[in-house]
Structure formats: C-alpha cells, structure tokens
Short mmCIF file of C-alpha atoms in Angstrom, two decimals:
data_model
loop_
_atom_site.label_atom_id
_atom_site.label_comp_id
_atom_site.label_asym_id
_atom_site.label_seq_id
_atom_site.Cartn_x
_atom_site.Cartn_y
_atom_site.Cartn_z
CA UNK A 1 34.61 69.19 4.74
CA UNK A 2 36.01 72.74 5.66
CA UNK A 3 35.58 75.23 3.06
CA UNK A 4 39.62 75.55 3.14
CA UNK A 5 39.76 71.84 1.61
CA UNK A 6 36.97 71.86 -0.60
CA UNK A 7 37.76 72.11 -4.42
CA UNK A 8 37.04 75.29 -6.13
CA UNK A 9 34.64 73.80 -8.43
CA UNK A 10 32.48 72.36 -5.10
CA UNK A 11 33.03 75.27 -3.01
CA UNK A 12 31.19 77.21 -5.65
CA UNK A 13 28.34 74.97 -6.23
CA UNK A 14 28.34 75.21 -1.68
CA UNK A 15 28.07 78.86 -2.39
CA UNK A 16 25.63 78.68 -5.12
CA UNK A 17 23.61 76.49 -3.35
CA UNK A 18 23.13 78.98 -0.22
CA UNK A 19 21.55 81.53 -1.90
CA UNK A 20 17.86 82.45 -0.53
CA UNK A 21 19.19 80.05 2.38
CA UNK A 22 18.57 81.82 6.43
CA UNK A 23 21.12 80.96 8.71
CA UNK A 24 21.00 82.87 12.35
CA UNK A 25 17.86 85.15 10.71
CA UNK A 26 20.18 86.52 7.97
CA UNK A 27 20.53 85.17 4.24
CA UNK A 28 23.54 82.30 4.12
CA UNK A 29 26.42 84.49 1.90
CA UNK A 30 28.36 81.25 1.87
CA UNK A 31 29.69 77.41 2.50
CA UNK A 32 31.40 78.21 5.97
CA UNK A 33 28.14 79.78 7.16
CA UNK A 34 26.56 76.08 7.26
CA UNK A 35 30.18 75.05 8.54
CA UNK A 36 28.82 77.73 11.42
CA UNK A 37 25.60 76.29 11.89
CA UNK A 38 27.26 72.05 11.80
CA UNK A 39 29.06 72.99 14.46
CA UNK A 40 26.90 75.36 17.01
CA UNK A 41 24.20 72.55 16.99
CA UNK A 42 26.56 69.28 16.83
CA UNK A 43 29.13 70.56 19.08
CA UNK A 44 27.14 70.75 22.68
CA UNK A 45 25.57 67.62 21.44
CA UNK A 46 28.63 65.71 20.86
CA UNK A 47 30.72 66.96 23.60
CA UNK A 48 27.83 65.77 26.20
CA UNK A 49 28.17 61.98 24.74
CA UNK A 50 31.22 59.76 25.61
CA UNK A 51 33.05 60.03 22.36
CA UNK A 52 36.94 60.91 22.66
CA UNK A 53 38.02 64.39 21.32
CA UNK A 54 39.27 63.40 17.50
CA UNK A 55 35.46 61.82 16.97
CA UNK A 56 34.27 64.35 18.01
CA UNK A 57 35.91 66.58 15.32
CA UNK A 58 34.95 63.76 13.13
CA UNK A 59 31.19 63.83 13.83
CA UNK A 60 31.00 67.76 12.92
CA UNK A 61 32.78 67.48 9.90
CA UNK A 62 30.94 64.35 8.32
CA UNK A 63 27.77 66.64 9.14
CA UNK A 64 29.16 69.16 7.41
CA UNK A 65 29.72 67.48 4.79
CA UNK A 66 25.78 65.73 4.98
CA UNK A 67 24.61 69.08 5.44
CA UNK A 68 26.45 70.49 2.23
CA UNK A 69 25.45 67.80 0.09
CA UNK A 70 21.99 68.03 1.41
CA UNK A 71 21.90 71.50 0.85
CA UNK A 72 23.13 71.26 -2.35
CA UNK A 73 20.33 68.20 -3.27
CA UNK A 74 17.85 71.22 -2.23
CA UNK A 75 19.42 73.76 -4.79
CA UNK A 76 19.95 73.45 -8.39
CA UNK A 77 20.85 70.22 -7.91
CA UNK A 78 18.58 67.23 -6.86
CA UNK A 79 21.69 64.45 -6.77
CA UNK A 80 25.11 63.96 -5.03
CA UNK A 81 27.99 63.10 -6.83
CA UNK A 82 29.44 58.90 -6.40
CA UNK A 83 32.34 60.52 -5.31
CA UNK A 84 30.80 62.22 -2.97
CA UNK A 85 28.75 59.48 -1.73
CA UNK A 86 31.44 57.23 -1.64
CA UNK A 87 33.72 59.65 0.43
CA UNK A 88 30.48 59.46 2.99
CA UNK A 89 30.86 55.85 3.07
CA UNK A 90 34.76 55.47 3.59
CA UNK A 91 34.12 57.61 6.44
CA UNK A 92 31.66 54.67 8.46
CA UNK A 93 34.42 52.39 7.01
CA UNK A 94 37.00 54.33 9.24
CA UNK A 95 34.21 54.30 12.21
CA UNK A 96 33.59 50.76 12.17
CA UNK A 97 37.36 49.87 12.48
CA UNK A 98 37.59 52.82 15.55
CA UNK A 99 34.36 50.87 17.42
CA UNK A 100 31.56 53.21 16.82
CA UNK A 101 28.33 51.90 17.04
CA UNK A 102 26.39 51.58 13.51
CA UNK A 103 23.59 53.50 14.75
CA UNK A 104 25.64 56.12 15.59
CA UNK A 105 27.29 56.63 12.50
CA UNK A 106 23.77 56.49 10.77
CA UNK A 107 22.39 59.33 13.24
CA UNK A 108 25.20 61.39 12.65
CA UNK A 109 24.91 61.36 8.27
CA UNK A 110 20.70 61.49 8.96
CA UNK A 111 21.03 64.63 11.12
CA UNK A 112 23.47 66.42 8.48
CA UNK A 113 20.56 65.78 5.84
CA UNK A 114 17.78 66.64 9.02
CA UNK A 115 19.69 70.16 9.30
CA UNK A 116 19.54 70.74 5.67
CA UNK A 117 16.59 69.70 5.19
CA UNK A 118 15.04 72.41 7.42
CA UNK A 119 17.29 75.07 6.09
CA UNK A 120 15.85 74.10 2.39
CA UNK A 121 12.40 73.63 2.71
CA UNK A 122 11.38 76.75 3.33
CA UNK A 123 12.08 77.96 0.42
CA UNK A 124 11.54 74.90 -1.55
CA UNK A 125 7.93 75.60 -0.68
CA UNK A 126 8.25 78.99 -2.04
CA UNK A 127 8.51 77.72 -5.43
CA UNK A 128 5.23 75.80 -5.13
CA UNK A 129 3.79 71.98 -4.76
CA UNK A 130 5.78 70.65 -7.57
CA UNK A 131 9.05 71.77 -6.73
CA UNK A 132 8.45 71.18 -3.10
CA UNK A 133 7.83 67.55 -4.01
CA UNK A 134 10.65 67.63 -6.20
CA UNK A 135 12.76 68.72 -3.58
CA UNK A 136 11.73 65.84 -0.86
CA UNK A 137 11.86 62.78 -3.33
CA UNK A 138 15.71 64.11 -3.58
CA UNK A 139 16.05 64.00 0.23
CA UNK A 140 14.51 60.71 0.66
CA UNK A 141 17.09 59.49 -2.35
CA UNK A 142 20.31 60.96 -0.60
CA UNK A 143 18.90 59.98 2.13
CA UNK A 144 18.74 56.17 0.74
CA UNK A 145 21.95 56.44 -0.53
CA UNK A 146 24.09 57.68 2.21
CA UNK A 147 22.50 55.26 4.32
CA UNK A 148 22.91 51.83 1.87
CA UNK A 149 26.45 53.40 0.98
CA UNK A 150 27.28 53.58 4.60
CA UNK A 151 25.87 50.67 6.06
CA UNK A 152 27.50 48.93 3.23
CA UNK A 153 30.53 50.21 3.81
CA UNK A 154 30.62 49.34 7.51
CA UNK A 155 29.70 46.23 7.37
CA UNK A 156 32.61 45.16 5.21
CA UNK A 157 34.99 47.30 7.16
CA UNK A 158 33.68 45.06 10.44
CA UNK A 159 33.63 41.57 8.78
CA UNK A 160 37.05 42.55 7.81
CA UNK A 161 38.12 43.48 11.31
CA UNK A 162 36.54 39.93 12.57
CA UNK A 163 38.33 38.14 10.16
CA UNK A 164 41.46 39.65 11.14
CA UNK A 165 40.65 39.33 14.83
CA UNK A 166 39.98 35.60 13.98
CA UNK A 167 43.06 34.69 12.34
CA UNK A 168 45.22 36.39 14.94
CA UNK A 169 43.20 34.40 17.88
CA UNK A 170 43.57 31.06 15.79
CA UNK A 171 47.35 32.16 15.88
CA UNK A 172 47.99 32.44 19.24
CA UNK A 173 45.84 29.55 20.20
CA UNK A 174 47.86 27.52 18.07
CA UNK A 175 50.86 28.59 20.10
CA UNK A 176 49.59 28.22 23.14
CA UNK A 177 48.59 24.75 22.54
CA UNK A 178 51.64 23.24 20.63
CA UNK A 179 53.85 26.00 23.69
CA UNK A 180 55.90 27.40 21.35
CA UNK A 181 56.30 31.22 21.61
CA UNK A 182 52.84 32.08 22.36
CA UNK A 183 53.46 35.55 24.00
CA UNK A 184 55.87 36.63 21.19
CA UNK A 185 53.02 35.48 19.21
CA UNK A 186 50.83 36.97 20.79
CA UNK A 187 52.51 40.45 21.15
CA UNK A 188 52.79 40.28 16.64
CA UNK A 189 49.06 39.99 16.86
CA UNK A 190 47.67 42.20 19.38
CA UNK A 191 46.53 40.02 21.51
CA UNK A 192 47.14 40.71 25.42
CA UNK A 193 47.65 37.55 27.65
CA UNK A 194 46.60 36.43 30.79
CA UNK A 195 48.90 34.80 33.21
CA UNK A 196 46.92 32.48 33.94
CA UNK A 197 43.48 30.39 32.09
CA UNK A 198 40.65 28.36 32.41
CA UNK A 199 40.99 25.02 29.96
CA UNK A 200 37.72 23.31 28.28
CA UNK A 201 37.41 20.45 26.06
CA UNK A 202 34.18 21.09 24.24
CA UNK A 203 31.88 18.35 22.71
CA UNK A 204 28.52 19.79 21.00
CA UNK A 205 26.61 16.79 20.43
CA UNK A 206 23.98 17.18 16.92
CA UNK A 207 21.39 18.96 16.70
CA UNK A 208 18.25 17.36 15.50
CA UNK A 209 18.43 18.93 12.31
CA UNK A 210 21.76 17.53 11.53
CA UNK A 211 19.87 14.65 10.54
CA UNK A 212 16.68 15.71 8.61
CA UNK A 213 17.26 14.66 5.49
CA UNK A 214 14.73 18.35 4.00
CA UNK A 215 17.92 20.36 4.82
CA UNK A 216 21.58 20.65 4.54
CA UNK A 217 23.88 19.05 6.99
CA UNK A 218 26.64 21.53 6.67
CA UNK A 219 24.71 24.72 6.53
CA UNK A 220 22.70 23.37 10.11
CA UNK A 221 25.67 22.34 11.79
CA UNK A 222 27.60 26.08 10.69
CA UNK A 223 24.35 27.44 12.15
CA UNK A 224 24.67 26.07 15.09
CA UNK A 225 28.47 26.84 15.60
CA UNK A 226 27.83 30.66 14.60
CA UNK A 227 25.28 30.25 17.74
CA UNK A 228 27.37 28.56 20.34
CA UNK A 229 30.46 31.10 19.35
CA UNK A 230 28.15 34.64 19.87
CA UNK A 231 26.98 33.07 22.98
CA UNK A 232 30.50 32.37 24.14
CA UNK A 233 31.59 35.70 23.25
CA UNK A 234 28.94 37.97 24.87
CA UNK A 235 29.24 35.42 28.55
CA UNK A 236 32.62 35.89 28.22
CA UNK A 237 33.91 39.61 29.35
CA UNK A 238 36.48 39.77 26.60
CA UNK A 239 36.67 37.73 23.48
CA UNK A 240 37.80 33.89 24.57
CA UNK A 241 40.33 32.06 22.81
CA UNK A 242 39.11 28.88 20.78
CA UNK A 243 39.18 26.56 18.29
CA UNK A 244 35.73 25.73 17.60
CA UNK A 245 34.19 23.14 15.01
CA UNK A 246 30.66 22.29 14.44
CA UNK A 247 31.24 18.94 17.06
CA UNK A 248 33.30 20.97 19.96
CA UNK A 249 36.90 21.73 20.43
CA UNK A 250 39.13 23.86 22.85
CA UNK A 251 38.40 27.27 24.55
CA UNK A 252 41.20 28.80 26.65
CA UNK A 253 39.09 31.47 28.68
CA UNK A 254 41.38 33.92 30.72
CA UNK A 255 41.92 33.69 34.09
CA UNK A 256 40.72 31.13 36.85
CA UNK A 257 37.16 30.46 36.94
CA UNK A 258 34.91 29.14 39.91
CA UNK A 259 32.83 26.16 39.17
CA UNK A 260 29.51 28.23 38.90
CA UNK A 261 30.92 30.71 36.36
CA UNK A 262 32.17 26.96 33.53
CA UNK A 263 28.61 25.63 34.85
CA UNK A 264 26.78 28.57 33.64
CA UNK A 265 28.73 28.81 30.89
CA UNK A 266 28.10 25.64 29.39
CA UNK A 267 24.56 25.85 29.75
CA UNK A 268 24.08 29.10 27.86
CA UNK A 269 26.00 27.37 25.29
CA UNK A 270 23.65 23.94 25.20
CA UNK A 271 20.91 26.69 25.24
CA UNK A 272 22.63 28.38 21.97
CA UNK A 273 23.22 24.82 20.29
CA UNK A 274 19.95 23.55 20.90
CA UNK A 275 21.83 20.39 21.85
CA UNK A 276 23.67 18.87 24.78
CA UNK A 277 27.13 20.25 24.87
CA UNK A 278 29.86 18.52 27.52
CA UNK A 279 32.88 19.91 28.70
CA UNK A 280 35.86 19.71 31.20
CA UNK A 281 37.74 22.01 32.30
CA UNK A 282 41.05 22.63 34.15
CA UNK A 283 42.69 25.37 35.49
CA UNK A 284 46.75 26.78 33.85
CA UNK A 285 49.46 28.82 34.34
CA UNK A 286 49.78 30.18 30.57
CA UNK A 287 52.81 28.04 30.47
CA UNK A 288 51.20 24.81 30.94
CA UNK A 289 48.38 25.40 28.69
CA UNK A 290 49.46 22.01 26.42
CA UNK A 291 50.03 19.67 29.15
CA UNK A 292 46.42 21.15 30.80
CA UNK A 293 44.89 20.87 27.13
CA UNK A 294 45.56 17.37 26.69
CA UNK A 295 44.03 16.38 30.22
CA UNK A 296 40.47 18.16 30.00
CA UNK A 297 41.05 16.31 26.51
CA UNK A 298 41.04 12.98 28.20
CA UNK A 299 38.66 13.52 30.66
CA UNK A 300 35.97 14.30 27.72
CA UNK A 301 37.11 11.42 25.84
CA UNK A 302 36.68 9.31 28.94
CA UNK A 303 33.65 10.88 29.96
CA UNK A 304 31.52 10.07 26.56
CA UNK A 305 33.37 6.56 26.82
CA UNK A 306 31.50 5.92 30.10
CA UNK A 307 28.65 7.10 28.48
CA UNK A 308 28.05 9.94 31.54
CA UNK A 309 25.33 12.63 30.75
CA UNK A 310 26.09 16.20 29.55
CA UNK A 311 27.48 18.90 31.85
CA UNK A 312 30.70 20.09 33.23
CA UNK A 313 33.47 17.63 34.81
CA UNK A 314 36.58 18.19 36.52
CA UNK A 315 39.90 15.64 37.09
CA UNK A 316 38.19 15.24 41.12
CA UNK A 317 34.93 13.97 39.34
CA UNK A 318 36.79 11.53 37.23
CA UNK A 319 40.05 11.01 39.21
CA UNK A 320 39.29 6.48 40.11
CA UNK A 321 38.16 6.93 36.08
CA UNK A 322 40.72 8.75 34.61
CA UNK A 323 43.30 6.51 36.76
CA UNK A 324 41.84 3.18 35.79
CA UNK A 325 42.43 4.19 31.69
CA UNK A 326 46.03 3.39 32.61
CA UNK A 327 46.28 -0.85 31.58
CA UNK A 328 47.58 -3.22 33.53
CA UNK A 329 47.16 -6.08 35.68
CA UNK A 330 45.54 -3.95 38.68
CA UNK A 331 42.51 -2.82 35.99
CA UNK A 332 42.91 -6.32 34.67
CA UNK A 333 42.11 -8.27 37.84
CA UNK A 334 39.39 -5.47 38.92
CA UNK A 335 37.50 -5.80 35.57
CA UNK A 336 37.09 -9.83 36.71
CA UNK A 337 35.30 -9.21 39.92
CA UNK A 338 31.95 -8.97 38.38
CA UNK A 339 32.54 -12.17 36.09
CA UNK A 340 29.98 -14.21 38.64
CA UNK A 341 27.37 -11.61 37.89
CA UNK A 342 27.93 -12.36 34.35
CA UNK A 343 24.36 -14.82 34.75
CA UNK A 344 22.68 -12.09 36.05
CA UNK A 345 22.09 -9.11 34.04
CA UNK A 346 19.60 -7.83 36.73
CA UNK A 347 21.72 -7.64 39.47
CA UNK A 348 24.48 -5.53 37.06
CA UNK A 349 21.63 -3.03 36.27
CA UNK A 350 20.69 -2.74 40.03
CA UNK A 351 24.74 -2.50 41.11
CA UNK A 352 25.03 0.60 39.01
CA UNK A 353 21.97 1.72 39.60
CA UNK A 354 22.26 1.81 42.64
CA UNK A 355 25.76 3.71 42.80
CA UNK A 356 24.26 6.49 40.41
CA UNK A 357 21.76 6.92 42.65
CA UNK A 358 24.78 7.59 45.51
CA UNK A 359 23.22 4.06 47.69
CA UNK A 360 19.77 5.74 48.28
CA UNK A 361 17.79 1.90 48.25
CA UNK A 362 13.94 4.07 47.64
CA UNK A 363 15.14 6.39 44.86
CA UNK A 364 16.79 3.13 42.71
CA UNK A 365 13.88 1.07 43.65
CA UNK A 366 11.70 3.79 42.17
CA UNK A 367 13.79 3.89 39.05
CA UNK A 368 13.82 -0.30 39.36
CA UNK A 369 10.20 0.11 39.87
CA UNK A 370 10.67 -2.78 42.55
CA UNK A 371 10.23 -2.43 46.03
CA UNK A 372 13.20 -2.11 48.59
CA UNK A 373 13.12 -5.24 49.78
CA UNK A 374 13.75 -6.78 46.80
CA UNK A 375 17.38 -4.14 45.73
CA UNK A 376 18.22 -5.86 49.31
CA UNK A 377 18.00 -8.72 47.86
CA UNK A 378 19.81 -8.22 45.06
CA UNK A 379 22.80 -6.62 47.14
CA UNK A 380 22.83 -9.21 49.26
CA UNK A 381 23.10 -11.76 46.40
CA UNK A 382 25.70 -9.28 44.91
CA UNK A 383 27.91 -9.75 47.88
CA UNK A 384 27.63 -13.58 47.93
CA UNK A 385 29.03 -13.87 44.59
CA UNK A 386 31.30 -11.59 44.49
CA UNK A 387 32.80 -11.40 47.68
CA UNK A 388 32.59 -7.48 48.32
CA UNK A 389 29.26 -6.39 49.72
CA UNK A 390 27.67 -3.06 48.24
CA UNK A 391 26.31 -2.06 51.47
CA UNK A 392 29.76 -1.76 53.35
CA UNK A 393 31.86 1.06 51.91
CA UNK A 394 35.26 -0.65 51.81
CA UNK A 395 33.09 -3.30 49.30
CA UNK A 396 31.27 -0.36 47.22
CA UNK A 397 34.65 0.73 46.71
CA UNK A 398 35.65 -2.33 45.12
CA UNK A 399 32.58 -2.79 43.16
CA UNK A 400 32.81 0.81 41.72
CA UNK A 401 36.03 0.51 40.47
CA UNK A 402 35.44 -3.00 39.02
CA UNK A 403 32.54 -1.34 36.71
CA UNK A 404 34.46 1.07 35.40
CA UNK A 405 37.64 -1.09 34.55
CA UNK A 406 34.98 -3.55 33.07
CA UNK A 407 33.99 -1.25 30.76
CA UNK A 408 37.37 -0.11 29.77
CA UNK A 409 38.71 -3.74 29.26
CA UNK A 410 36.26 -3.38 27.18
CA UNK A 411 36.87 -0.33 25.40
CA UNK A 412 40.75 -1.60 25.47
CA UNK A 413 42.15 -4.41 26.78
CA UNK A 414 44.98 -4.25 29.21
CA UNK A 415 48.28 -6.49 27.90
#
C-alpha cells in the first residue's frame, strides 16, 4: 500500500499516526517516511532470498501495509479496520496460489508489525505504564487478527488449488485409461504428459481399525487413503496421476522406473497405510496405457486368487500363471495331473512348500517339521503317483503348472 494508492482519509490517519515518531534520527514527517523505512529494511533481505522480482515487490508493499497498520494502532487508534485485515488475508490467498510457503507469508506480516512496534514503543512508554500496556495489548490483538486472517485465507486458497488439481488430474487419468484424447485433455488441464509411464495396479489391505466396531469404518478407511496419497506425493518427483480408493486402484508414474524404485514406493505406501500393499507393474508408452492398465489389473487379480504374499509383481513373475488363466484343454489336463494325490493331502502340502522354497530340501523340512529323509520319501511318492519326478527339472515344471492349473480350475473351470 503505497502513499499514492492510499485513500485521502487513510492517508490523513497515517500522517497523524507518525506524529512524534523518529525515522533515521529525525521526526517522521509523513507516511512516506514509513514507506522508506520498510523499503530499506525489507529490500536487502528479499534480494538475498530466492524470491522473484515480482514477489520481492509484493513483500515490500505488504510490509508497508503492516507497518502502517501497526503504527496506526500505536497512535490514536487501538484497532485496525476489518477491511484492512481482509485486504491482508486476500494477499495471503494470492501467495498461496503462487506457491509461497505459509511460514514466509506470516514472517512478512510479523516483520511489519515488529517494525511498527519498534517505531511506536518509545513514544508509548513516554505516556506512562498504563498507556504502554494499552498499546502493547493492541499490538498483540493486531498480530492475532492478522495471523488468523492470513492463515485462514492461505489454507482456504490452498485447498481450492488442491481441489482444482485433483479434479484436473482425475480427468487426465480417465482420459489416459480410456485412450481418448489424453494429450488434448492434459493441455486443457494444464498438466504436462510424459512420453512413457510406469503403470501400477494396487491393492491396499484393510487396516485393523477398519474391523474395530468402536470406530467408524468409513472414517478409518479414508484416513488410510489420505496417508497413502500423501506418501505417494512425497516419493514421486512430481505429483503422480492416480485413481485410488481405500481398497486400491491405479497409479501412473511419469517415466520408466526400475524395480528398486517401485519396491521402495510400495514399501513406503504400505508403511503409510499401516497394512499390506500388493502391486503389479508394467511400463508403457502414453498411447498404450489402457492396455498396460488392463494387464496389470489382471495380474493383480491373479496374484490375489493364488494368494501370493504382498509385494510387487511383474509379468515375468507370473507369466506361467498368467498364461494358464486362459481356460482350455491344456489347463484341464494339467489340473488332473494331481488327482492321484487327493487322498494324500500331506503330499500336496509337501509339493507346494518345496516349490515355495525353490526346491531346497532343508528349508522345506524345517517348515514341515520333518527330517530331510522324510521329505525325500514324500517326493518319491509324488513321482510314483503322478508320473512326474519333482526332483527333476522337467518333472517339476509339469507339477508346478499342475498346481496353478488346479487352483485356477477351482475358480473358473474350463468348458
């Protein structure tokens, strides 16, 4: 608020409020003196910061406004008008949209108030303790009103910006997944699209609190989702494009990310959710996102049907299982390979555990609480009953495929 832009009545009040003040060792003759003080004080500090030239100008103008208001409170007036406070709140909202941190915004406001106190405190103390107390209380009240107005306006504007971005991002994700004019939609939404994406299908397990009858399930699930979304934004260099619910969904991360990066992302999402997270992943060009999304969600469904542990899976991890999801005579034949073991459940259990331990007899024996010789005996029985030797690579391939086919046939039988 420069002197030239000040209304006559406001300028007169500012002129009156400077009476008795000292600026640069001389009596302050006008409101322009206050403006010069603010510019000399704020100028060097703002130039040393990372603020742009336009924002540095805003800092100076805002400090002048706060300084003038503070001097007014220290003079004949003991309060600032609601209109003046609203003006400061409006400026905070502008800075929120420009990405200036709230700490920096409040720092500017408080700097102006502090400068005003430095100017009026000596004059106020000359009026006696009672007058000094009155002025000090007025300054505390002014600081509270400015901080409240600035914080409220800043947060309201930040929420509005976030809502706008969320709506735009949701629109772009929908266009990408449908394959309909994604680049055009992104341009209209102000979002830059990468040439390729890492596409994730995500399943988020229920948080233990969601089954607590004493807690609202919807509220607990919503809090879990917010934690996951916040962690997702932190991990990603720029905001990812996602469509998530409390149970999971789709995440599109710009660029091609390696296995380690994806594993770290899923681990941190799981830590934020405070529950297990399973993800399937593929990389894709921007035009192939729809097919990549369909594929990773199919892989995710398969991992859950086969009760795979939480973690990250790519096509290479589930290629055999993925191919066997296609019903047909081959899968039906494989599912019948293990029928001879139906009357010996301990043999089926031994076969599954042996496969899960990468055919390591010692680890299999430890989990089964058996001697390794007993494991060897059971593997020989499996070979005798099925005709496929689990100790030989060719036999194990058939038996592993048979286990997968058996589970899938139970879910979706071949015609």
